[in-house]
XYZ file of C-alpha atoms in Angstrom:
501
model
C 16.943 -0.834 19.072
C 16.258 2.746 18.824
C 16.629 4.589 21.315
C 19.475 5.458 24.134
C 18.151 6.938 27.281
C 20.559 4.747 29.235
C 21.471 7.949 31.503
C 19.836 10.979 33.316
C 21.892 13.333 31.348
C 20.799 11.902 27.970
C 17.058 11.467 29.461
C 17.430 15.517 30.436
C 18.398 16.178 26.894
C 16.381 14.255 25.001
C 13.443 15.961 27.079
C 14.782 19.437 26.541
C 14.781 18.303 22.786
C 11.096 17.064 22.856
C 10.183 20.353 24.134
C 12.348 22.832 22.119
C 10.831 20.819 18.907
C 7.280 20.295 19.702
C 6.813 24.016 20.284
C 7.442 24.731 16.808
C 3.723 23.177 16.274
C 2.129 22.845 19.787
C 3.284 25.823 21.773
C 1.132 26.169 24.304
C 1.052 22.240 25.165
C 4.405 21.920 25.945
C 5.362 23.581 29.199
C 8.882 22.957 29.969
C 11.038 20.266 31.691
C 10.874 19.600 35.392
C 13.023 17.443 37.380
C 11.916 14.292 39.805
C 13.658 14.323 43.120
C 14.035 11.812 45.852
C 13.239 13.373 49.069
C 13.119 11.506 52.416
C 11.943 8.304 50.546
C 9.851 9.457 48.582
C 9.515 11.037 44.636
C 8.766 14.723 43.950
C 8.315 16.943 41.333
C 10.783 20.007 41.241
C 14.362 20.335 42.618
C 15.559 18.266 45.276
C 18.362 16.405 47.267
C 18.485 14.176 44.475
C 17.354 14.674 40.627
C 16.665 10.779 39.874
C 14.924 11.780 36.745
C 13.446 14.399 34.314
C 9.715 14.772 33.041
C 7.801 16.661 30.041
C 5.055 18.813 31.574
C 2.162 19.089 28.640
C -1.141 20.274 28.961
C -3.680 17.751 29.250
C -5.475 17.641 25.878
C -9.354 16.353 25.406
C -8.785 12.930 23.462
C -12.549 13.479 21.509
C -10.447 16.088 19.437
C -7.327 14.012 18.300
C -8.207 13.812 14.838
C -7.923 9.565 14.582
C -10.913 9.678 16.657
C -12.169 12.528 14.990
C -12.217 10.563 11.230
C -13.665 7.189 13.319
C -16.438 9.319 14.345
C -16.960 10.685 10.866
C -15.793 14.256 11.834
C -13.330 15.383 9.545
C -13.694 17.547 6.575
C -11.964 18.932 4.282
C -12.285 22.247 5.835
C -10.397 20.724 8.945
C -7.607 19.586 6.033
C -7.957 22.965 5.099
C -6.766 24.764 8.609
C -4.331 21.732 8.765
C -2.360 22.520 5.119
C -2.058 26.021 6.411
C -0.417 25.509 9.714
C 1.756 23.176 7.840
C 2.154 25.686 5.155
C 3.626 28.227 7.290
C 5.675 25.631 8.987
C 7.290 24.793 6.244
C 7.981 27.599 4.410
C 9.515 29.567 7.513
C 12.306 27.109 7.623
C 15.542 27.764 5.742
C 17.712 24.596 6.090
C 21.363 23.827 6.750
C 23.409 21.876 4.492
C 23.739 18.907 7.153
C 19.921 18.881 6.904
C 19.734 18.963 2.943
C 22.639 16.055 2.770
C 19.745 14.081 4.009
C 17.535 14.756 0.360
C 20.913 12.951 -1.342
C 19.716 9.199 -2.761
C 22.628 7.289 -0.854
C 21.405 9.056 2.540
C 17.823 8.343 1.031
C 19.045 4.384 1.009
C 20.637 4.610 4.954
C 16.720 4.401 5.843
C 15.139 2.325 3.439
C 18.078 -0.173 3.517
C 17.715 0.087 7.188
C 13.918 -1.008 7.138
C 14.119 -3.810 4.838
C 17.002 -5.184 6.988
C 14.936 -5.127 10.827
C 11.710 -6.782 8.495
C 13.301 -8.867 6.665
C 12.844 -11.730 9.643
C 9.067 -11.015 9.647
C 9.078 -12.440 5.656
C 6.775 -15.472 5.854
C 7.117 -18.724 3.736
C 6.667 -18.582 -0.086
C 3.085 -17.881 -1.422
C 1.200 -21.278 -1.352
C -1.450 -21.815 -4.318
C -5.420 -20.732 -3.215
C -8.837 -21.861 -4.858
C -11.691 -19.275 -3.527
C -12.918 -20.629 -0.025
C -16.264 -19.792 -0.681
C -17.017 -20.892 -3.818
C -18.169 -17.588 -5.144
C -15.164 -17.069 -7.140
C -13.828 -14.313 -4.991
C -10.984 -14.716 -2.956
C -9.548 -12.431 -0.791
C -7.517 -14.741 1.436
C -3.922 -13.436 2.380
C -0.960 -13.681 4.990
C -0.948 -12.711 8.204
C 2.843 -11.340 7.865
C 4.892 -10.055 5.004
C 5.072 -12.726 2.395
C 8.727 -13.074 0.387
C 7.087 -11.957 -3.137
C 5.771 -8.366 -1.380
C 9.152 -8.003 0.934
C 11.161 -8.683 -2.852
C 8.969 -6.451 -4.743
C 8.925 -3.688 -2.369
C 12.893 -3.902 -2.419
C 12.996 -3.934 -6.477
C 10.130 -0.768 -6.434
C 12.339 0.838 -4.259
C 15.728 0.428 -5.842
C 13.780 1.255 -9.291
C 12.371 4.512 -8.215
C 16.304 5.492 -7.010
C 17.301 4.239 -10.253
C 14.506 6.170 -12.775
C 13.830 9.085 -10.803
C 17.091 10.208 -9.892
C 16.740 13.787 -11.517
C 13.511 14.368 -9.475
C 15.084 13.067 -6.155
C 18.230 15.565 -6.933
C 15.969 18.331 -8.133
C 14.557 18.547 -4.270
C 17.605 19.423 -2.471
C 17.995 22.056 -5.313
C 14.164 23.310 -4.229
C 15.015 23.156 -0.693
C 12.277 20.583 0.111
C 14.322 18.666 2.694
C 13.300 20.519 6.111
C 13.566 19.617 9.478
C 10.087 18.446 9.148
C 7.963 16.787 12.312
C 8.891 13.314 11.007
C 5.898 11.727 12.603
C 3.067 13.097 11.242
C -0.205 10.785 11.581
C -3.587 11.169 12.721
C -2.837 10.806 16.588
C -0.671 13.443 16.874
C -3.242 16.489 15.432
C -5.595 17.946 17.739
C -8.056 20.008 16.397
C -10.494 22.250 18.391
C -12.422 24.503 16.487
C -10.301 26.930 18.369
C -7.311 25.568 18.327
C -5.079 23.191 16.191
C -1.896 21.664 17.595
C 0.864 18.594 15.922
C 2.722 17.022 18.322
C 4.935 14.158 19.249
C 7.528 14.693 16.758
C 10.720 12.722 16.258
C 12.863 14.534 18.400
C 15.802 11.210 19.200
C 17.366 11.041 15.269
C 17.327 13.975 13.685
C 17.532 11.812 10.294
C 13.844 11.081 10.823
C 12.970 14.527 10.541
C 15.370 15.697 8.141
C 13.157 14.537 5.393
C 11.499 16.099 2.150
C 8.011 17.760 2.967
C 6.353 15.241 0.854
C 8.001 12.390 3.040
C 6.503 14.127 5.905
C 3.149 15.126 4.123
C 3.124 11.228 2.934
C 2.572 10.162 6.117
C -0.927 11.607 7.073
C -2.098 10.963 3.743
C -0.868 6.903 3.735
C -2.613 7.315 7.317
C -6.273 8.402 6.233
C -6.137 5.843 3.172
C -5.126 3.331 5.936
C -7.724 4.391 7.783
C -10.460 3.812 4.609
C -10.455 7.989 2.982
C -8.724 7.892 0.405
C -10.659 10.472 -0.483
C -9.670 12.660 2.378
C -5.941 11.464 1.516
C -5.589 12.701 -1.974
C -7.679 16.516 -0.878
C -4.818 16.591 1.256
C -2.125 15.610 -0.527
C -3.317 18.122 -3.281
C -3.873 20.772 -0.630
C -0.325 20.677 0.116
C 1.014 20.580 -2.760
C -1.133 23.790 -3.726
C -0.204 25.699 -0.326
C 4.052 25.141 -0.908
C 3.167 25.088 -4.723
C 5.343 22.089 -4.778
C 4.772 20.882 -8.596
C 6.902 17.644 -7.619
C 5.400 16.620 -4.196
C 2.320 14.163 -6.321
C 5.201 12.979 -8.139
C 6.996 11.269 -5.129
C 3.977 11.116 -2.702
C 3.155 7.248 -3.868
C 6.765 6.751 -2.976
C 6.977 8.100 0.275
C 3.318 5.985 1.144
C 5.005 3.285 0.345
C 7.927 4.131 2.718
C 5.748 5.185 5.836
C 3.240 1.840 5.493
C 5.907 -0.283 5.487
C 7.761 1.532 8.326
C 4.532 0.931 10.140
C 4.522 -2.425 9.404
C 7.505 -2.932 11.020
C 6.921 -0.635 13.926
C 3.713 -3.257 14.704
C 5.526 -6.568 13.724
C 8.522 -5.659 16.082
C 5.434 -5.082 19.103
C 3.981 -8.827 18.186
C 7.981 -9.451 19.692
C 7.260 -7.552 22.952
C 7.366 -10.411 26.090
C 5.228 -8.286 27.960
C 2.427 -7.577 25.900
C -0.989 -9.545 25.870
C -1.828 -11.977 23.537
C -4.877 -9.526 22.226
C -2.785 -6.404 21.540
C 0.122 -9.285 19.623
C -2.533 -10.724 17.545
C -4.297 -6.694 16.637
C -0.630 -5.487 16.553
C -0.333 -8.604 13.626
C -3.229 -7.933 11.713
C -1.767 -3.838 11.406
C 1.495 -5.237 10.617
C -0.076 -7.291 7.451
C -2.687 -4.398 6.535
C 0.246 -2.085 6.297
C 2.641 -4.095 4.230
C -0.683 -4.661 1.823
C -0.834 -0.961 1.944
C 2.962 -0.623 0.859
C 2.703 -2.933 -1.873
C -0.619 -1.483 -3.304
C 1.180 1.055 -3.267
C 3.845 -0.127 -5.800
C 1.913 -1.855 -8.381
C -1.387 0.868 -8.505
C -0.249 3.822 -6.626
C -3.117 5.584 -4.639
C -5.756 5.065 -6.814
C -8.284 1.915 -7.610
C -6.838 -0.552 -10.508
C -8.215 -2.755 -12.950
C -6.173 -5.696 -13.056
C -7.198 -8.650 -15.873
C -5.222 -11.010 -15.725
C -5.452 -12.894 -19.174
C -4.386 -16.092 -21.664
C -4.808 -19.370 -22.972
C -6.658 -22.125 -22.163
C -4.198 -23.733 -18.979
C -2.299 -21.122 -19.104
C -2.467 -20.315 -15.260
C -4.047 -17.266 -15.109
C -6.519 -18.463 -12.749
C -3.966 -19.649 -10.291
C -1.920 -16.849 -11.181
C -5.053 -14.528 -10.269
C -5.878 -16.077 -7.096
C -2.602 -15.622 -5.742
C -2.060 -11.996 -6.617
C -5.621 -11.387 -5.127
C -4.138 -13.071 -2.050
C -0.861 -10.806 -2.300
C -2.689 -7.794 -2.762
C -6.140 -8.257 -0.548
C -7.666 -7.734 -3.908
C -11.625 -9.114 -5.012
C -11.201 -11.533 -7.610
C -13.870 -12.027 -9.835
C -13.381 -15.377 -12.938
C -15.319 -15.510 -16.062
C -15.623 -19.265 -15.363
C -17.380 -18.724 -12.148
C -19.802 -15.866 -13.548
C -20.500 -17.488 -16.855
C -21.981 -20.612 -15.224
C -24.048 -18.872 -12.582
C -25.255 -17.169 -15.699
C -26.388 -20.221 -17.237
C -27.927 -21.846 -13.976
C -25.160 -24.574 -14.651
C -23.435 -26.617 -11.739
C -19.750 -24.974 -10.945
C -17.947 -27.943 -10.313
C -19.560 -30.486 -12.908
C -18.355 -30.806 -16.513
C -20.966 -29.354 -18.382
C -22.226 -31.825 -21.625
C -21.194 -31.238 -25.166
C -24.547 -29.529 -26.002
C -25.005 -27.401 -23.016
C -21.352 -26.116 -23.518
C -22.249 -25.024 -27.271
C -24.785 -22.917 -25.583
C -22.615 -22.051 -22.504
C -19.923 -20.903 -24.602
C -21.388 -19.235 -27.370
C -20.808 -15.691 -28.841
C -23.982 -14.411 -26.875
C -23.444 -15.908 -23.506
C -19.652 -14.760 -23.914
C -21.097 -11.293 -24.479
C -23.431 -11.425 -21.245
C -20.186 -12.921 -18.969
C -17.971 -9.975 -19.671
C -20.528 -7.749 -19.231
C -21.420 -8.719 -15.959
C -17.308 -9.426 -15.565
C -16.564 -5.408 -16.435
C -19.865 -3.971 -14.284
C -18.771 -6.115 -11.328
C -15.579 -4.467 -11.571
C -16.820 -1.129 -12.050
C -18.776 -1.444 -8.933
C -15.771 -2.015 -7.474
C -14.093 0.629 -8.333
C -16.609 3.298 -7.758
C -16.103 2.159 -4.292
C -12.481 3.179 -4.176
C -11.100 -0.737 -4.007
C -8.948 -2.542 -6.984
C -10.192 -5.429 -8.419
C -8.399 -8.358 -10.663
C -10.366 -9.954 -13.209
C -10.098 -13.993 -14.169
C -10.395 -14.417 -18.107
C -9.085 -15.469 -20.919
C -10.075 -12.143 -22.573
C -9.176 -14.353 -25.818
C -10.716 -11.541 -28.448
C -9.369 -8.455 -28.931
C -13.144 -6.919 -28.986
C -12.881 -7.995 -25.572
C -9.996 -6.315 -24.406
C -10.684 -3.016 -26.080
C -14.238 -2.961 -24.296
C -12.176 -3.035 -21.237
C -9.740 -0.230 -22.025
C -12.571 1.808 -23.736
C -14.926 1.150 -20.371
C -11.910 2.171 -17.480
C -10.002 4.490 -19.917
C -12.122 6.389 -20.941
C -13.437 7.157 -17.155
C -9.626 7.327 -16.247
C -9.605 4.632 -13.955
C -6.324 2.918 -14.496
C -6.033 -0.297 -16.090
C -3.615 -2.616 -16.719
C -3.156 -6.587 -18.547
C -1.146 -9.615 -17.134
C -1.137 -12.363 -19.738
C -0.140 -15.480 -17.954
C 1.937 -17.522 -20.697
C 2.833 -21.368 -20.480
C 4.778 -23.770 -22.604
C 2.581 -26.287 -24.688
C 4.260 -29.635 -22.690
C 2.625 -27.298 -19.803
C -0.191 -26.569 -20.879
C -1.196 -30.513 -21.942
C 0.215 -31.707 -17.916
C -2.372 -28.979 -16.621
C -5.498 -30.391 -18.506
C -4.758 -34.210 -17.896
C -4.294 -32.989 -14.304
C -8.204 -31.204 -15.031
C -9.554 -34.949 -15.591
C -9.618 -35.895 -11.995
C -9.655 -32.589 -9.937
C -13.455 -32.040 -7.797
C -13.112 -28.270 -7.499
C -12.826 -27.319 -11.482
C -14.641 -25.070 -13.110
C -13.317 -24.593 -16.254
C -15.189 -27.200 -18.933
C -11.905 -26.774 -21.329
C -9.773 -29.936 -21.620
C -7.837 -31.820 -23.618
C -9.940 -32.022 -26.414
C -10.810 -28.273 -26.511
C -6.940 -27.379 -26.785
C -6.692 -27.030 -30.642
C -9.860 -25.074 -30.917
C -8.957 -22.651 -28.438
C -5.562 -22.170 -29.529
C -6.533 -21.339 -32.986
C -9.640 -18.574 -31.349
C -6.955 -16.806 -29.138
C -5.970 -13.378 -30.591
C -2.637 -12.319 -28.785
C -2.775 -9.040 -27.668
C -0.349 -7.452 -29.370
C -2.548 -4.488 -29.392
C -2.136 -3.410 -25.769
C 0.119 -0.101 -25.142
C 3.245 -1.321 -23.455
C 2.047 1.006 -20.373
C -0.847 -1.461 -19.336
C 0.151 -4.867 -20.860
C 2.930 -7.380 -18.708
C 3.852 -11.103 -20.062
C 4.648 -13.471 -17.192
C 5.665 -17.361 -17.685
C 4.016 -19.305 -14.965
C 6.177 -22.856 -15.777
C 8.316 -21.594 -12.656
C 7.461 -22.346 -8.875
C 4.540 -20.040 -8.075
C 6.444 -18.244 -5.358
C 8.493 -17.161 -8.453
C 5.977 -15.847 -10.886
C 3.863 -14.240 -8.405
C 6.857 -12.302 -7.259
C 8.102 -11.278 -11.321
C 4.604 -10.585 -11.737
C 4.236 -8.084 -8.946
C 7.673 -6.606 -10.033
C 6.622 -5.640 -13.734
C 3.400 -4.501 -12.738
C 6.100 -2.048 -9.873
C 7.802 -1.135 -12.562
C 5.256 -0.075 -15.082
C 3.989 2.017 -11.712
C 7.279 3.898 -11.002
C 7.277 4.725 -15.189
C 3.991 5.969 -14.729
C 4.767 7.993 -11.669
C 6.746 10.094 -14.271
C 3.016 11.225 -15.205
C 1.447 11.728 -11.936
C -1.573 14.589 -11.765
């Protein structure tokens, strides 16, 4: 649905376009337009009795240089970025745009896209989120979807209409900077080749001009969702900041988690609608479905921890449904989940799934073996982390000692951190534990009986900065909370992007 090249004339222009365009930033690849002509039966290049149809002529290019298989052969540097930003560079700043082409920066052109997207995906949104216990019995899960799930296609919508909402001024401050160009429009890793003679981006969006007329850091957004889809995120934020350096464009990191967000889910689409495609094989469906899902993670990541690793614990009482809460976020998200429960009695050499007795939980649950299990909790996380990946954590995080050692460990490396306190009525909370008495697959020792005690240990943390704390009530369907949890955590993210480096 969209394209029109229903006619010769419009396939004559639209190939006149492609090559007019692409030379801006791969001149000596494309060569011109030449015509296909019937003559005595037969199909020639050039003029003839009869044009039947019109061709690109491009110069053949050596695939070992396009710079996707570049970066999967562990070829790319920064100093390739580097040559890249300042082809760009001049790109951009050469340009002086029309008024048609800045109308395209205004937020209610903005929404003609992004309305449009969530509209053609909206029939790839699975069933509701279904609860999930960790497969393995490690207590990690990161089980998910194979298509977009309703809580990620809501919260994406919500993150989307908040950032038009909150960052209004910013949005309107880029027309004013003339930052909406007639960009390329699809910049990504297959279309830069890169020789170390020669450096060419091609294959730009030459059929809607609204596609390119897009802010720089729309276009720049692109490449740099690419290379974090592509596992460098490392390579994606020296870019990003190389950009932004080059056009000294103090607003592009402010919007750049935005427009990720934008071009993963676009690509999410782009490989859902080929899983549709009659013609092609089962294999390249079922690949084309596992990009589709990987990119829609990608977009919601996106949303609730921007570009860079989080620390997400989600907290509360005893029943509460944290854990549940947990595992289904981790499922949302892709995330590692790692539970107290889980590491305290591997800890203790105790059996997971077996109550433990009323003497060996005195020792399994005392002040020193509480110590040891967040420990190990926070460095498991860390690990994490230092490996560029998000993590959620499963505890009750009842203390506030507790939850200061995890703001003073992340904070003060500036890894970002952030609180979900799963909270439950008490006519809840007493269904879940009688429900405890005859479940096979609990870990948790706390039941009935433990319910006063624990209530009367648990510190609420009214301590947390409003910036990395969210309250959720998990008595609704889980569909539900997962989605309003996922949404807060969105909108604490667009806030923050107020703040961006």
């Amino acid at each position: 649905g969209f394209l029109d090249f229903s006619t010769l004339e419009k396939r004559r222009h639209f190939c006149e376009r492609e090559v007019s365009l692409n030379r801006r930033l791969a001149p000596t690849v494309y060569l011109g337009v030449v015509p296909i002509s019937a003559r005595g039966g037969q199909f020639a290049f050039g003029e003839g009795e009869q044009v039947v149809e019109y061709a690109v002529k491009m110069r053949i290019l050596s695939e070992r240089h396009f710079l996707d298989q570049r970066l999967r052969r562990g070829e790319v540097a920064p100093e390739d970025l580097d040559r890249l930003a300042v082809v760009l560079r001049d790109f951009y700043l050469n340009q002086r745009p029309t008024e048609e082409i800045e109308s395209w920066g205004r937020i209610d052109r903005l929404r003609i896209s992004t309305d449009e997207n969530f509209r053609q995906a909206e029939p790839f949104v699975s069933a509701p989120v279904e609860s999930l216990r960790p497969e393995d019995q490690k207590g990690v899960s990161n089980a998910g979807h194979s298509n977009l799930t309703r809580p990620a296609f809501e919260t994406l919508q919500f993150y989307t209409r908040e950032f038009y909402r909150r960052r209004s001024q910013l949005l309107k401050s880029r027309v004013r900077e003339k930052r909406i160009l007639d960009c390329h429009g699809d910049l990504h890793l297959e279309h830069v080749h890169l020789t170390p003679r020669t450096l060419s981006i091609f294959d730009c969006i030459e059929f809607n001009d609204r596609f390119r007329y897009v802010d720089v850091a729309n276009d720049i957004a692109f490449l740099a969702m690419d290379l974090d889809f592509q596992g460098r995120p490392d390579l994606a934020r020296y870019f990003a900041g190389r950009m932004a350096t080059e056009l000294q464009d103090e607003g592009m990191p402010l919007l750049m988690d935005f427009y990720k967000c934008y071009r993963a889910f676009v690509r999410g689409k782009v490989e859902s609608l080929h899983c549709l495609a009659p013609t092609a094989p089962e294999e390249e469906r079922r690949v084309a479905a596992e990009r589709a899902r990987r990119y829609f993670r990608l977009a919601l990541q996106y949303t609730v921890a921007g570009s860079h690793p989080l620390v997400l614990a989600v907290m509360g009482r005893i029943a509460s449904g944290k854990t549940t809460l947990a595992q289904a976020l981790g499922a949302e998200l892709g995330w590692e989940v790692y539970s107290s429960d889980y590491v305290r009695k591997k800890l203790a050499g105790f059996p997971l799934f077996e109550r433990s007795s009323a003497a060996a939980r005195i020792r399994l649950y005392s002040r020193e073996m509480t110590e040891h299990t967040y420990d190990r909790l926070l460095t498991s996380a860390a690990i994490q982390v230092q490996k560029g990946q998000p993590v959620i954590l499963d505890a009750t995080f009842a203390q506030r000692a507790l939850r200061e050692r995890l703001a003073e460990r992340f904070g003060r490396r500036g890894v970002a951190w952030c609180v979900v306190e799963a909270q439950a009525s008490d006519a809840a909370v007493r269904r879940r534990l009688s429900a405890r008495e005859t479940k096979a697959d609990e870990i948790s020792d706390a039941r009935r009986e433990d319910y006063a005690m624990l209530t009367r240990l648990y510190e609420p943390p009214v301590e947390l900065p409003l910036e990395h704390y969210v309250r959720v009530r998990t008595t609704n369907r889980l569909d539900a909370t997962v989605t309003k949890a996922l949404q807060s955590l969105a909108c604490l993210q667009v806030k923050a992007s107020g703040n961006a480096p």
